[in-house]
Amino acid sequence: MSDIEAMQARLVGEISAAADPDALEALRVAALGKAGTITALLKTLGGMTPEERQAQGPQIHGLREAVTAAIAARKDRLDAAVLEAKLASERLDMTLPADAAPQGSIHPVSQVMDELAEIFADMGFAVATGPEIEDDWRNFTALNIPETHPARAMHDTFYFPDQDEEGRAMLLRTHTSPVQIRTMMAQEPPIRIIAPGRVYRSDSDATHTPMFHQIEGLVIDRGIHMGHLKWTLETFLKAYFERDDIVLRLRPSYFPFTEPSAEVDVGYKQEKGRRIVGGHGDTEGHAWMELLGSGMVNARVIANCGLDPNEWQGFAFGVGVDRLAMLKYGMDDLRAFFDGDLRWLAHYGFNALSVPTLSGGISA
Ligand code: PHE
């Protein structure tokens, strides 16, 4: 074996044994750097006779190429190992329990809205939304509440000082019913939606806050009648309160946008200062409590949305979400819902990871 062959074997051996990028770099500098051994050999070519150069040139260049290739190959191996170590050290174990250190909680209003969306989704309802800043045509006029109607004053409306481009008065919606109008104007029947959201009225005491939450329900189809309304409400309330003994009483009432209209009461009994929903309101120890407004969608509202009331009928209802939360989870002051008191939230809030499902028990 020539000197050069021996040198190549030694260098390639050292290179493939280099433990890390720094050791490899040191070998590269020692062989191919300015003062490196191979660099020195290449320099000797200049002082050789043409015959010597012809004999040794290819050997020395071959040495340089072999060592360069060995360094590149080793560098690839070491870089891959470094990357692998980095990936291993940055690994996230997705199977670790994420609730080991719970932070924050789900507000009861959000929880109840999630529960309602789950319950109604099971009955084939989609979730619809509308803006909180609404115009008076959708909030009132289209819902058969004309300008002179006392209901406009009844709603204690917050108006904005300016009108929109079409000259309509702008306001904070006083109920979720304008989403009925938006939905009927945007999609063809059959329609089955719920519309949860914030509503605003200038009103404040233990059971009224200027901002509160409602959920609207709307069904538009052919041949819809009050029986469908009653079944839907009963099914929803049984699922929501997680008990079968929900008894409803439909009382004749009046809303401009429904005809006929019915106020819906639910039977309850008083227990340890709390109202427990369930049972017939006229039996011993029980009473009725007003829960929600509902009715058959007024033919004029259907026509206002460009639909033919002779072909399409439907029912609608509106419920206070905050009130539903208070009844189910036992809070007694509505104002505390919106105070942002962390102690209240820690007590009444829900784990962010337990999503309500019908199969899992709606509030479990
Ligand atoms: N919008 C009514 C309210 O806020 C409730 C309601 C909705 C009544 C739909 C009937 C039908 O009081």
mmCIF file of C-alpha atoms and ligand atoms in Angstrom:
data_model
loop_
_atom_site.group_PDB
_atom_site.id
_atom_site.type_symbol
_atom_site.label_atom_id
_atom_site.label_comp_id
_atom_site.label_asym_id
_atom_site.label_seq_id
_atom_site.Cartn_x
_atom_site.Cartn_y
_atom_site.Cartn_z
ATOM 1 C CA MET A 1 0.000 0.000 0.000
ATOM 2 C CA SER A 2 1.403 3.411 -0.961
ATOM 3 C CA ASP A 3 1.752 6.223 1.583
ATOM 4 C CA ILE A 4 -1.212 7.997 0.037
ATOM 5 C CA GLU A 5 -3.410 4.903 0.182
ATOM 6 C CA ALA A 6 -2.456 4.418 3.832
ATOM 7 C CA MET A 7 -3.234 8.066 4.590
ATOM 8 C CA GLN A 8 -6.643 7.795 2.877
ATOM 9 C CA ALA A 9 -7.520 4.651 4.843
ATOM 10 C CA ARG A 10 -6.554 6.357 8.131
ATOM 11 C CA LEU A 11 -8.420 9.617 7.381
ATOM 12 C CA VAL A 12 -11.588 7.883 6.164
ATOM 13 C CA GLY A 13 -11.492 5.704 9.291
ATOM 14 C CA GLU A 14 -11.175 8.741 11.569
ATOM 15 C CA ILE A 15 -13.912 10.598 9.682
ATOM 16 C CA SER A 16 -16.446 7.785 9.899
ATOM 17 C CA ALA A 17 -15.687 7.501 13.635
ATOM 18 C CA ALA A 18 -16.158 11.275 14.302
ATOM 19 C CA ALA A 19 -18.605 11.473 17.203
ATOM 20 C CA ASP A 20 -20.121 14.900 16.544
ATOM 21 C CA PRO A 21 -20.071 17.831 14.079
ATOM 22 C CA ASP A 22 -17.250 19.583 16.023
ATOM 23 C CA ALA A 23 -14.940 16.554 15.866
ATOM 24 C CA LEU A 24 -15.708 16.190 12.154
ATOM 25 C CA GLU A 25 -14.947 19.852 11.512
ATOM 26 C CA ALA A 26 -11.577 19.491 13.324
ATOM 27 C CA LEU A 27 -10.703 16.543 11.028
ATOM 28 C CA ARG A 28 -11.717 18.527 7.949
ATOM 29 C CA VAL A 29 -9.506 21.475 8.946
ATOM 30 C CA ALA A 30 -6.577 19.141 9.732
ATOM 31 C CA ALA A 31 -6.835 17.516 6.279
ATOM 32 C CA LEU A 32 -8.269 20.119 3.905
ATOM 33 C CA GLY A 33 -7.785 23.446 5.744
ATOM 34 C CA LYS A 34 -5.141 26.029 4.789
ATOM 35 C CA ALA A 35 -2.451 24.193 6.776
ATOM 36 C CA GLY A 36 -4.002 20.763 6.275
ATOM 37 C CA THR A 37 -2.113 17.618 5.356
ATOM 38 C CA ILE A 38 -3.859 17.131 1.995
ATOM 39 C CA THR A 39 -3.520 20.835 1.191
ATOM 40 C CA ALA A 40 0.239 20.477 1.811
ATOM 41 C CA LEU A 41 0.378 17.458 -0.507
ATOM 42 C CA LEU A 42 -1.462 19.382 -3.234
ATOM 43 C CA LYS A 43 1.103 22.181 -2.884
ATOM 44 C CA THR A 44 3.984 19.735 -3.565
ATOM 45 C CA LEU A 45 2.568 19.133 -7.078
ATOM 46 C CA GLY A 46 3.864 22.556 -8.178
ATOM 47 C CA GLY A 47 7.472 21.616 -7.475
ATOM 48 C CA MET A 48 7.367 18.268 -9.292
ATOM 49 C CA THR A 49 8.661 17.356 -12.726
ATOM 50 C CA PRO A 50 5.916 16.730 -15.296
ATOM 51 C CA GLU A 51 6.516 12.961 -15.019
ATOM 52 C CA GLU A 52 6.274 12.919 -11.210
ATOM 53 C CA ARG A 53 3.148 15.102 -11.404
ATOM 54 C CA GLN A 54 1.555 12.756 -13.931
ATOM 55 C CA ALA A 55 2.196 9.806 -11.606
ATOM 56 C CA GLN A 56 1.248 11.406 -8.272
ATOM 57 C CA GLY A 57 -1.328 14.038 -9.340
ATOM 58 C CA PRO A 58 -4.238 11.612 -9.809
ATOM 59 C CA GLN A 59 -3.398 9.865 -6.515
ATOM 60 C CA ILE A 60 -3.377 13.101 -4.505
ATOM 61 C CA HIS A 61 -6.549 14.442 -6.174
ATOM 62 C CA GLY A 62 -8.172 11.043 -5.638
ATOM 63 C CA LEU A 63 -7.235 11.291 -1.948
ATOM 64 C CA ARG A 64 -8.781 14.734 -1.666
ATOM 65 C CA GLU A 65 -12.013 13.601 -3.356
ATOM 66 C CA ALA A 66 -12.309 10.470 -1.223
ATOM 67 C CA VAL A 67 -11.773 12.446 2.010
ATOM 68 C CA THR A 68 -14.194 15.203 0.904
ATOM 69 C CA ALA A 69 -16.857 12.585 0.114
ATOM 70 C CA ALA A 70 -16.280 10.792 3.436
ATOM 71 C CA ILE A 71 -16.688 14.115 5.318
ATOM 72 C CA ALA A 72 -19.944 14.908 3.451
ATOM 73 C CA ALA A 73 -21.348 11.452 4.149
ATOM 74 C CA ARG A 74 -20.447 11.649 7.831
ATOM 75 C CA LYS A 75 -21.883 15.165 8.075
ATOM 76 C CA ASP A 76 -25.247 13.916 6.728
ATOM 77 C CA ARG A 77 -25.311 11.135 9.306
ATOM 78 C CA LEU A 78 -24.406 13.455 12.188
ATOM 79 C CA ASP A 79 -26.922 16.164 11.093
ATOM 80 C CA ALA A 80 -29.683 13.546 10.961
ATOM 81 C CA ALA A 81 -28.736 12.358 14.445
ATOM 82 C CA VAL A 82 -28.762 15.950 15.777
ATOM 83 C CA LEU A 83 -32.219 16.545 14.247
ATOM 84 C CA GLU A 84 -33.528 13.303 15.674
ATOM 85 C CA ALA A 85 -32.256 14.197 19.153
ATOM 86 C CA LYS A 86 -33.869 17.635 18.857
ATOM 87 C CA LEU A 87 -37.204 16.149 17.773
ATOM 88 C CA ALA A 88 -37.063 13.643 20.598
ATOM 89 C CA SER A 89 -36.362 16.356 23.165
ATOM 90 C CA GLU A 90 -39.184 18.582 21.823
ATOM 91 C CA ARG A 91 -41.723 15.779 21.700
ATOM 92 C CA LEU A 92 -45.173 16.533 23.115
ATOM 93 C CA ASP A 93 -47.039 13.644 24.648
ATOM 94 C CA MET A 94 -50.576 14.269 23.428
ATOM 95 C CA THR A 95 -51.860 11.446 25.582
ATOM 96 C CA LEU A 96 -50.972 13.222 28.837
ATOM 97 C CA PRO A 97 -54.094 14.426 30.678
ATOM 98 C CA ALA A 98 -54.436 18.075 29.624
ATOM 99 C CA ASP A 99 -56.660 18.952 32.577
ATOM 100 C CA ALA A 100 -53.899 18.206 35.062
ATOM 101 C CA ALA A 101 -53.677 21.956 35.688
ATOM 102 C CA PRO A 102 -57.111 23.392 34.825
ATOM 103 C CA GLN A 103 -57.139 27.063 33.839
ATOM 104 C CA GLY A 104 -60.323 29.083 33.606
ATOM 105 C CA SER A 105 -63.784 27.643 33.168
ATOM 106 C CA ILE A 106 -66.769 27.723 30.843
ATOM 107 C CA HIS A 107 -69.361 30.336 31.865
ATOM 108 C CA PRO A 108 -72.771 28.817 32.658
ATOM 109 C CA VAL A 109 -74.355 30.843 29.821
ATOM 110 C CA SER A 110 -71.915 29.328 27.309
ATOM 111 C CA GLN A 111 -72.449 25.901 28.831
ATOM 112 C CA VAL A 112 -76.244 26.191 28.524
ATOM 113 C CA MET A 113 -75.975 27.456 24.931
ATOM 114 C CA ASP A 114 -73.786 24.441 24.112
ATOM 115 C CA GLU A 115 -76.295 22.141 25.783
ATOM 116 C CA LEU A 116 -79.180 23.695 23.818
ATOM 117 C CA ALA A 117 -77.289 23.482 20.513
ATOM 118 C CA GLU A 118 -76.632 19.804 21.205
ATOM 119 C CA ILE A 119 -80.262 19.083 22.114
ATOM 120 C CA PHE A 120 -81.701 20.900 19.090
ATOM 121 C CA ALA A 121 -79.101 19.504 16.695
ATOM 122 C CA ASP A 122 -80.441 16.087 17.643
ATOM 123 C CA MET A 123 -83.906 17.268 16.539
ATOM 124 C CA GLY A 124 -82.560 18.523 13.197
ATOM 125 C CA PHE A 125 -82.180 22.237 14.023
ATOM 126 C CA ALA A 126 -79.276 24.293 12.675
ATOM 127 C CA VAL A 127 -77.785 27.220 14.594
ATOM 128 C CA ALA A 128 -78.420 30.656 13.002
ATOM 129 C CA THR A 129 -76.988 33.997 14.081
ATOM 130 C CA GLY A 130 -77.634 37.680 13.507
ATOM 131 C CA PRO A 131 -75.953 40.947 14.527
ATOM 132 C CA GLU A 132 -76.486 42.546 17.923
ATOM 133 C CA ILE A 133 -76.663 45.947 16.221
ATOM 134 C CA GLU A 134 -79.901 45.613 14.266
ATOM 135 C CA ASP A 135 -82.206 47.914 12.293
ATOM 136 C CA ASP A 136 -85.719 48.734 13.431
ATOM 137 C CA TRP A 137 -87.265 47.081 10.364
ATOM 138 C CA ARG A 138 -85.943 43.613 11.300
ATOM 139 C CA ASN A 139 -86.254 44.105 15.065
ATOM 140 C CA PHE A 140 -89.809 45.518 14.896
ATOM 141 C CA THR A 141 -91.557 46.356 11.600
ATOM 142 C CA ALA A 142 -91.051 43.045 9.782
ATOM 143 C CA LEU A 143 -92.148 41.287 12.974
ATOM 144 C CA ASN A 144 -95.490 43.066 12.692
ATOM 145 C CA ILE A 145 -94.652 45.665 15.323
ATOM 146 C CA PRO A 146 -95.465 48.967 13.544
ATOM 147 C CA GLU A 147 -93.982 52.305 14.585
ATOM 148 C CA THR A 148 -96.938 53.277 16.719
ATOM 149 C CA HIS A 149 -97.168 49.905 18.448
ATOM 150 C CA PRO A 150 -96.873 50.022 22.262
ATOM 151 C CA ALA A 151 -94.543 46.972 22.102
ATOM 152 C CA ARG A 152 -91.794 49.301 20.876
ATOM 153 C CA ALA A 153 -91.992 51.254 24.110
ATOM 154 C CA MET A 154 -92.408 47.997 26.088
ATOM 155 C CA HIS A 155 -89.017 46.806 24.917
ATOM 156 C CA ASP A 156 -87.065 49.711 26.458
ATOM 157 C CA THR A 157 -84.913 49.895 23.364
ATOM 158 C CA PHE A 158 -81.366 51.299 23.197
ATOM 159 C CA TYR A 159 -81.268 53.359 19.990
ATOM 160 C CA PHE A 160 -78.177 54.635 18.175
ATOM 161 C CA PRO A 161 -78.090 58.354 17.291
ATOM 162 C CA ASP A 162 -77.527 57.638 13.558
ATOM 163 C CA GLN A 163 -79.569 55.816 10.897
ATOM 164 C CA ASP A 164 -78.210 53.305 8.380
ATOM 165 C CA GLU A 165 -77.815 54.031 4.605
ATOM 166 C CA GLU A 166 -81.430 53.051 3.977
ATOM 167 C CA GLY A 167 -82.670 55.528 6.574
ATOM 168 C CA ARG A 168 -83.565 52.828 9.107
ATOM 169 C CA ALA A 169 -83.131 53.535 12.808
ATOM 170 C CA MET A 170 -80.333 51.439 14.331
ATOM 171 C CA LEU A 171 -80.642 49.810 17.726
ATOM 172 C CA LEU A 172 -79.324 47.064 19.975
ATOM 173 C CA ARG A 173 -81.649 44.155 19.242
ATOM 174 C CA THR A 174 -84.228 43.750 22.004
ATOM 175 C CA HIS A 175 -84.792 40.054 21.240
ATOM 176 C CA THR A 176 -83.440 37.286 18.998
ATOM 177 C CA SER A 177 -86.619 37.367 16.862
ATOM 178 C CA PRO A 178 -84.994 39.479 14.072
ATOM 179 C CA VAL A 179 -82.981 36.318 13.288
ATOM 180 C CA GLN A 180 -86.346 34.809 12.222
ATOM 181 C CA ILE A 181 -86.590 37.556 9.584
ATOM 182 C CA ARG A 182 -82.955 37.180 8.496
ATOM 183 C CA THR A 183 -83.342 33.413 8.158
ATOM 184 C CA MET A 184 -86.630 33.467 6.236
ATOM 185 C CA MET A 185 -85.231 36.066 3.840
ATOM 186 C CA ALA A 186 -81.982 34.172 3.294
ATOM 187 C CA GLN A 187 -83.115 30.589 2.834
ATOM 188 C CA GLU A 188 -85.935 28.574 1.356
ATOM 189 C CA PRO A 189 -88.214 26.589 3.642
ATOM 190 C CA PRO A 190 -88.300 24.061 5.183
ATOM 191 C CA ILE A 191 -86.503 25.909 7.973
ATOM 192 C CA ARG A 192 -85.505 24.553 11.369
ATOM 193 C CA ILE A 193 -83.182 26.856 13.305
ATOM 194 C CA ILE A 194 -82.315 28.012 16.765
ATOM 195 C CA ALA A 195 -80.683 31.412 17.248
ATOM 196 C CA PRO A 196 -78.867 31.957 20.528
ATOM 197 C CA GLY A 197 -77.369 35.325 21.378
ATOM 198 C CA ARG A 198 -77.153 38.544 23.361
ATOM 199 C CA VAL A 199 -80.080 40.942 23.541
ATOM 200 C CA TYR A 200 -80.402 44.363 25.178
ATOM 201 C CA ARG A 201 -83.062 46.251 27.089
ATOM 202 C CA SER A 202 -82.804 49.261 29.338
ATOM 203 C CA ASP A 203 -83.744 47.448 32.528
ATOM 204 C CA SER A 204 -81.860 46.408 35.684
ATOM 205 C CA ASP A 205 -82.661 44.578 38.950
ATOM 206 C CA ALA A 206 -81.988 41.134 40.490
ATOM 207 C CA THR A 207 -83.689 39.361 37.584
ATOM 208 C CA HIS A 208 -83.043 41.884 34.764
ATOM 209 C CA THR A 209 -79.727 43.079 33.336
ATOM 210 C CA PRO A 210 -79.393 45.534 30.402
ATOM 211 C CA MET A 211 -77.756 42.730 28.415
ATOM 212 C CA PHE A 212 -79.046 39.184 28.645
ATOM 213 C CA HIS A 213 -79.299 36.084 26.471
ATOM 214 C CA GLN A 214 -82.126 34.516 24.521
ATOM 215 C CA ILE A 215 -82.491 31.558 22.281
ATOM 216 C CA GLU A 216 -84.974 31.773 19.441
ATOM 217 C CA GLY A 217 -86.508 28.750 17.758
ATOM 218 C CA LEU A 218 -88.114 28.819 14.303
ATOM 219 C CA VAL A 219 -89.707 26.095 12.202
ATOM 220 C CA ILE A 220 -91.231 26.849 8.786
ATOM 221 C CA ASP A 221 -92.682 24.049 6.693
ATOM 222 C CA ARG A 222 -95.963 22.822 5.246
ATOM 223 C CA GLY A 223 -98.737 21.744 7.619
ATOM 224 C CA ILE A 224 -97.071 22.847 10.862
ATOM 225 C CA HIS A 225 -99.417 23.249 13.852
ATOM 226 C CA MET A 226 -99.379 23.918 17.611
ATOM 227 C CA GLY A 227 -98.946 20.199 18.316
ATOM 228 C CA HIS A 228 -95.512 20.333 16.718
ATOM 229 C CA LEU A 229 -94.663 23.335 18.900
ATOM 230 C CA LYS A 230 -95.751 21.632 22.111
ATOM 231 C CA TRP A 231 -93.907 18.384 21.302
ATOM 232 C CA THR A 232 -90.736 20.290 20.409
ATOM 233 C CA LEU A 233 -90.794 22.312 23.650
ATOM 234 C CA GLU A 234 -91.548 19.252 25.771
ATOM 235 C CA THR A 235 -88.780 17.210 24.149
ATOM 236 C CA PHE A 236 -86.279 20.027 24.519
ATOM 237 C CA LEU A 237 -87.135 20.754 28.172
ATOM 238 C CA LYS A 238 -87.010 17.069 29.137
ATOM 239 C CA ALA A 239 -83.553 16.791 27.591
ATOM 240 C CA TYR A 240 -82.394 20.079 29.106
ATOM 241 C CA PHE A 241 -83.600 19.443 32.668
ATOM 242 C CA GLU A 242 -82.691 15.762 32.316
ATOM 243 C CA ARG A 243 -85.997 14.505 33.691
ATOM 244 C CA ASP A 244 -89.119 12.982 32.169
ATOM 245 C CA ASP A 245 -91.736 14.571 34.435
ATOM 246 C CA ILE A 246 -91.709 17.964 32.696
ATOM 247 C CA VAL A 247 -95.311 19.209 32.420
ATOM 248 C CA LEU A 248 -96.142 22.260 30.296
ATOM 249 C CA ARG A 249 -99.143 24.545 30.356
ATOM 250 C CA LEU A 250 -99.810 26.672 27.267
ATOM 251 C CA ARG A 251 -101.578 29.897 28.188
ATOM 252 C CA PRO A 252 -103.151 32.162 25.526
ATOM 253 C CA SER A 253 -101.024 35.276 25.181
ATOM 254 C CA TYR A 254 -100.138 37.972 22.696
ATOM 255 C CA PHE A 255 -97.068 38.687 20.585
ATOM 256 C CA PRO A 256 -97.436 40.743 17.398
ATOM 257 C CA PHE A 257 -95.319 38.218 15.445
ATOM 258 C CA THR A 258 -97.232 35.072 16.428
ATOM 259 C CA GLU A 259 -100.904 34.236 16.019
ATOM 260 C CA PRO A 260 -102.104 32.480 18.048
ATOM 261 C CA SER A 261 -99.538 33.144 20.789
ATOM 262 C CA ALA A 262 -98.929 31.072 23.884
ATOM 263 C CA GLU A 263 -97.052 31.758 27.063
ATOM 264 C CA VAL A 264 -95.547 28.459 28.202
ATOM 265 C CA ASP A 265 -95.495 27.638 31.925
ATOM 266 C CA VAL A 266 -93.686 24.702 33.508
ATOM 267 C CA GLY A 267 -94.662 22.887 36.721
ATOM 268 C CA TYR A 268 -92.196 23.113 39.620
ATOM 269 C CA LYS A 269 -91.950 22.738 43.349
ATOM 270 C CA GLN A 270 -90.072 24.797 45.907
ATOM 271 C CA GLU A 271 -87.319 22.875 47.700
ATOM 272 C CA LYS A 272 -84.842 24.400 50.171
ATOM 273 C CA GLY A 273 -85.433 27.851 48.721
ATOM 274 C CA ARG A 274 -84.915 26.597 45.165
ATOM 275 C CA ARG A 275 -87.358 26.044 42.350
ATOM 276 C CA ILE A 276 -87.089 22.476 41.105
ATOM 277 C CA VAL A 277 -88.648 22.040 37.678
ATOM 278 C CA GLY A 278 -90.901 18.987 37.234
ATOM 279 C CA GLY A 279 -94.393 17.714 37.979
ATOM 280 C CA HIS A 280 -97.862 19.087 37.290
ATOM 281 C CA GLY A 281 -98.231 22.645 38.566
ATOM 282 C CA ASP A 282 -101.683 22.041 39.957
ATOM 283 C CA THR A 283 -100.762 19.126 42.223
ATOM 284 C CA GLU A 284 -99.987 19.369 45.966
ATOM 285 C CA GLY A 285 -96.823 21.358 46.652
ATOM 286 C CA HIS A 286 -96.408 22.368 43.016
ATOM 287 C CA ALA A 287 -96.995 25.604 41.085
ATOM 288 C CA TRP A 288 -96.613 26.967 37.546
ATOM 289 C CA MET A 289 -93.869 29.288 36.453
ATOM 290 C CA GLU A 290 -93.731 31.254 33.250
ATOM 291 C CA LEU A 291 -90.846 30.014 31.119
ATOM 292 C CA LEU A 292 -91.081 31.244 27.537
ATOM 293 C CA GLY A 293 -93.062 32.928 24.778
ATOM 294 C CA SER A 294 -94.183 31.128 21.655
ATOM 295 C CA GLY A 295 -96.802 30.789 18.969
ATOM 296 C CA MET A 296 -97.579 30.144 15.321
ATOM 297 C CA VAL A 297 -95.624 32.547 13.116
ATOM 298 C CA ASN A 298 -98.006 35.335 12.108
ATOM 299 C CA ALA A 299 -98.986 35.099 8.413
ATOM 300 C CA ARG A 300 -98.046 38.772 8.033
ATOM 301 C CA VAL A 301 -94.478 38.024 9.182
ATOM 302 C CA ILE A 302 -94.216 35.177 6.673
ATOM 303 C CA ALA A 303 -95.481 37.504 3.919
ATOM 304 C CA ASN A 304 -93.084 40.287 5.026
ATOM 305 C CA CYS A 305 -90.234 37.872 4.309
ATOM 306 C CA GLY A 306 -91.470 37.199 0.785
ATOM 307 C CA LEU A 307 -92.978 33.765 1.469
ATOM 308 C CA ASP A 308 -96.543 32.691 0.688
ATOM 309 C CA PRO A 309 -98.373 32.155 4.008
ATOM 310 C CA ASN A 310 -100.886 29.891 2.258
ATOM 311 C CA GLU A 311 -98.091 27.472 1.498
ATOM 312 C CA TRP A 312 -95.814 27.902 4.522
ATOM 313 C CA GLN A 313 -96.670 27.845 8.214
ATOM 314 C CA GLY A 314 -94.534 27.550 11.269
ATOM 315 C CA PHE A 315 -93.982 28.111 14.938
ATOM 316 C CA ALA A 316 -91.498 30.198 16.884
ATOM 317 C CA PHE A 317 -90.442 30.510 20.473
ATOM 318 C CA GLY A 318 -88.067 32.616 22.541
ATOM 319 C CA VAL A 319 -86.486 31.635 25.877
ATOM 320 C CA GLY A 320 -84.198 33.434 28.296
ATOM 321 C CA VAL A 321 -80.922 31.494 28.378
ATOM 322 C CA ASP A 322 -79.773 33.069 31.661
ATOM 323 C CA ARG A 323 -83.033 32.065 33.285
ATOM 324 C CA LEU A 324 -82.684 28.501 32.032
ATOM 325 C CA ALA A 325 -79.180 28.439 33.544
ATOM 326 C CA MET A 326 -80.414 29.801 36.899
ATOM 327 C CA LEU A 327 -83.191 27.213 37.067
ATOM 328 C CA LYS A 328 -80.945 24.266 36.282
ATOM 329 C CA TYR A 329 -77.814 25.242 38.181
ATOM 330 C CA GLY A 330 -79.350 27.079 41.136
ATOM 331 C CA MET A 331 -78.091 30.672 40.902
ATOM 332 C CA ASP A 332 -80.415 33.267 42.384
ATOM 333 C CA ASP A 333 -79.025 36.624 41.234
ATOM 334 C CA LEU A 334 -78.730 37.308 37.519
ATOM 335 C CA ARG A 335 -76.385 40.267 38.032
ATOM 336 C CA ALA A 336 -73.615 37.955 39.284
ATOM 337 C CA PHE A 337 -73.567 36.353 35.791
ATOM 338 C CA PHE A 338 -71.900 39.424 34.345
ATOM 339 C CA ASP A 339 -69.754 40.681 37.255
ATOM 340 C CA GLY A 340 -66.688 38.667 36.239
ATOM 341 C CA ASP A 341 -66.076 37.622 39.871
ATOM 342 C CA LEU A 342 -63.540 34.776 39.701
ATOM 343 C CA ARG A 343 -64.926 33.113 42.841
ATOM 344 C CA TRP A 344 -68.384 32.958 41.254
ATOM 345 C CA LEU A 345 -66.901 31.614 38.012
ATOM 346 C CA ALA A 346 -64.850 29.004 39.888
ATOM 347 C CA HIS A 347 -68.007 27.874 41.695
ATOM 348 C CA TYR A 348 -70.514 27.885 38.827
ATOM 349 C CA GLY A 349 -68.168 27.452 35.828
ATOM 350 C CA PHE A 350 -67.736 24.234 33.846
ATOM 351 C CA ASN A 351 -64.667 22.250 32.840
ATOM 352 C CA ALA A 352 -63.630 23.353 29.363
ATOM 353 C CA LEU A 353 -62.999 19.756 28.329
ATOM 354 C CA SER A 354 -66.364 18.240 29.201
ATOM 355 C CA VAL A 355 -68.400 19.075 26.125
ATOM 356 C CA PRO A 356 -72.132 18.420 26.522
ATOM 357 C CA THR A 357 -73.381 15.429 24.547
ATOM 358 C CA LEU A 358 -76.731 13.676 24.607
ATOM 359 C CA SER A 359 -75.063 10.291 24.907
ATOM 360 C CA GLY A 360 -72.852 11.409 27.796
ATOM 361 C CA GLY A 361 -75.651 13.043 29.788
ATOM 362 C CA ILE A 362 -76.175 16.611 28.667
ATOM 363 C CA SER A 363 -74.551 18.406 31.627
ATOM 364 C CA ALA A 364 -72.302 15.604 32.905
HETATM 365 N N1 PHE B 1 -89.352 37.723 21.207
HETATM 366 C C1 PHE B 1 -90.192 37.470 22.340
HETATM 367 C C2 PHE B 1 -89.614 38.184 23.568
HETATM 368 O O1 PHE B 1 -88.495 38.601 23.551
HETATM 369 C C3 PHE B 1 -90.293 35.990 22.633
HETATM 370 C C4 PHE B 1 -90.970 35.215 21.550
HETATM 371 C C5 PHE B 1 -90.235 34.675 20.501
HETATM 372 C C6 PHE B 1 -92.331 35.003 21.574
HETATM 373 C C7 PHE B 1 -90.849 33.942 19.497
HETATM 374 C C8 PHE B 1 -92.971 34.304 20.583
HETATM 375 C C9 PHE B 1 -92.213 33.756 19.559
HETATM 376 O O2 PHE B 1 -90.289 38.335 24.556
#
